[in-house]
């Protein structure tokens, strides 16, 4: 295979220097045997306190997963350990001690031998926080807990037992210590030099050329750092190195060197990119790794293919808007036989519009034609009470633009939804999250702020592209972002939304917490019922999305307040911890999911995200992103893309346009997957599909490739079944009784088992 290598920067390239190196491993592990107690007492920071009666806890998992479900408030962790002098022996510099405590949700204070050594996150109040001090933004759960002390700091008791005490506070959702690493070591090369692979994503051009920009930074203020840099790429399947180059690096204090590497590889096959720096004097080395994006979804054929949902719900008299999503070589011609009276189809763009007056069911025969051939499919239209009979698919502004969303950004996103072809795979909604509101005027009409000069015009623009548009509000006086909410104006707001042409409302609890601080089950429902009545009076089908982070097991009553979907968790982030904690905890809500009543584990964190205005490329690896989309599809979750659609790279677009994966999400039966097996290492989730087949996800939770076994009796399947790999859209043969599949670290194999006829 031809390999191309380009390396820029102030370095001289020396190919294939052999680099001997040792990694820094001298550390005291703190990952087992912590003591734990809920509550709050300053005496718990002191070494003298006797914690023998305390529970033990695994610091790598949030306390909800260890018997403290639903606990919010203060809790303490304690750990006793020897800090040996020998730690200093093998390090390249030994003047500072580093204590790593994973991550802590939401915030913490850390004490060493009774003395405070660090505070992370918001101020921790000595008494329970009142509602005024309570703001969600202050949690610092996503920060690595890293405490550095000079080696001669008197708070460290060298060669003696030391007590680490962590006072943590959780205001809701997940709580306490989690993630990793948990260890004590001397600071080393990794604290002095950083290899940054995250500043920009891999670029893929054509079918095989991969380019990666990265940087190396000297973090020290005084030292010159010299060493060798090895860049490698290895196949994940067999570990074979298919690209390698070595160069010398000389870094002045604080200097950052940017580099660029290009090589060719088969982009369908998973590979790992590795950069290792070995310091010349000490021969110590550090390595940074990143999975190279691999493209699994085959290109759609030139012949037409219909991709939109097979069932569509509408209420009598409501404006009807349905886009027949189809791929194939343009121009496509759309036709519909047996369209009920009141509806018309535009043959050029596949938009069905009009309205239907009576409740009932209709089967429409859709056909899409081009020069290469044609495709047909039945569309079932159900005129009734319930809308959103398949999970909504679209885009929401929050995970990328945060409060900086504007009319311009929404239009650009709608344009991109169309120009990238996402619309042809069924992606429909363009949803404005928080940040559009002004005040209510004297007549009670909600006004838009300067970023949204004309909401009706924006709505009709989005509709003109064949897309739908959504908006956001809170039942409280203020939204989570501090903008005007709907409290006291529910009926008027709903009428305004409908008159503008809004198709989706996300209704976010936020400051309603001040009105009902410790809500009873009835109080939790009250504001949602109020908006339900208001929306039902508007002559428009508005998808009603409840957002209250799962309080009071919303999945068990969301349908009662007419929710079409309800958030089951707090906010997602673009990390494996967040994705896996949220995704793999959705089994409890499965039984409540049904057409028009969807559990919502929050929006997608792929592509360029950032909660605005500055964006970064998702921190999820490619395998984790395959897990994200596979799991959300199995969960029948709303699919709301959270990234900048104008910057969709080849990998992300490919990830979002696999019609077989999306068809699992949109399956008309609407049955959410159940967790079939779970262990520390893997998860198996399975979902029944309308045609009698089963969709199964095999997920690897470890950081090594893993063979995941499936017992077919676990999914109630007897006899021979045809196994199809959904991502690659390839049949893998027949299976009976048991099969196993190799799954990449944090990755997935998504398969369908079909009856063998
Ligand atoms: C949060 C919500 C986010 C986003 C944000 C807006 O409560 O979970 O998804 O809508 O508010 O301020």
PDB file of C-alpha atoms and ligand atoms in Angstrom, residues 136-137 396 398-399 403 433-435 472 479-482 506 508-510 547 549 567 569-571 602-603 611, ligand 1:
ATOM      1  CA  UNK A 136     -26.963  23.735  37.373  1.00  0.00           C
ATOM      2  CA  UNK A 137     -24.083  25.352  35.563  1.00  0.00           C
ATOM      3  CA  UNK A 396     -31.352  20.843  17.945  1.00  0.00           C
ATOM      4  CA  UNK A 398     -28.235  23.340  22.131  1.00  0.00           C
ATOM      5  CA  UNK A 399     -25.276  20.920  21.951  1.00  0.00           C
ATOM      6  CA  UNK A 403     -27.373  30.301  24.060  1.00  0.00           C
ATOM      7  CA  UNK A 433     -33.371  25.432  21.984  1.00  0.00           C
ATOM      8  CA  UNK A 434     -32.973  28.073  24.693  1.00  0.00           C
ATOM      9  CA  UNK A 435     -31.884  31.595  23.772  1.00  0.00           C
ATOM     10  CA  UNK A 472     -38.091  25.679  23.545  1.00  0.00           C
ATOM     11  CA  UNK A 479     -35.563  29.096  31.318  1.00  0.00           C
ATOM     12  CA  UNK A 480     -32.378  27.321  32.374  1.00  0.00           C
ATOM     13  CA  UNK A 481     -30.424  29.901  30.396  1.00  0.00           C
ATOM     14  CA  UNK A 482     -32.165  32.741  32.271  1.00  0.00           C
ATOM     15  CA  UNK A 506     -39.274  21.219  24.264  1.00  0.00           C
ATOM     16  CA  UNK A 508     -37.852  22.380  30.277  1.00  0.00           C
ATOM     17  CA  UNK A 509     -38.568  22.363  34.038  1.00  0.00           C
ATOM     18  CA  UNK A 510     -35.716  24.804  35.011  1.00  0.00           C
ATOM     19  CA  UNK A 547     -37.629  17.954  29.739  1.00  0.00           C
ATOM     20  CA  UNK A 549     -34.363  15.108  33.579  1.00  0.00           C
ATOM     21  CA  UNK A 567     -36.056  13.244  28.887  1.00  0.00           C
ATOM     22  CA  UNK A 569     -31.742  11.840  32.345  1.00  0.00           C
ATOM     23  CA  UNK A 570     -29.698  14.939  32.991  1.00  0.00           C
ATOM     24  CA  UNK A 571     -27.732  16.548  30.175  1.00  0.00           C
ATOM     25  CA  UNK A 602     -30.894  13.332  25.389  1.00  0.00           C
ATOM     26  CA  UNK A 603     -29.419  14.529  22.138  1.00  0.00           C
ATOM     27  CA  UNK A 611     -22.644  24.356  23.777  1.00  0.00           C
TER      28      UNK A 611
HETATM   29  C1  LIG B   1     -31.216  22.196  30.159  1.00  0.00           C
HETATM   30  C2  LIG B   1     -31.614  21.135  29.185  1.00  0.00           C
HETATM   31  C3  LIG B   1     -30.732  21.271  27.969  1.00  0.00           C
HETATM   32  C4  LIG B   1     -30.954  22.646  27.372  1.00  0.00           C
HETATM   33  C5  LIG B   1     -30.718  23.730  28.421  1.00  0.00           C
HETATM   34  C6  LIG B   1     -31.110  25.107  27.910  1.00  0.00           C
HETATM   35  O1  LIG B   1     -31.972  22.078  31.294  1.00  0.00           O
HETATM   36  O2  LIG B   1     -31.465  19.867  29.773  1.00  0.00           O
HETATM   37  O3  LIG B   1     -31.011  20.253  27.037  1.00  0.00           O
HETATM   38  O4  LIG B   1     -32.251  22.716  26.859  1.00  0.00           O
HETATM   39  O5  LIG B   1     -31.450  23.471  29.588  1.00  0.00           O
HETATM   40  O6  LIG B   1     -30.883  26.118  28.844  1.00  0.00           O
END
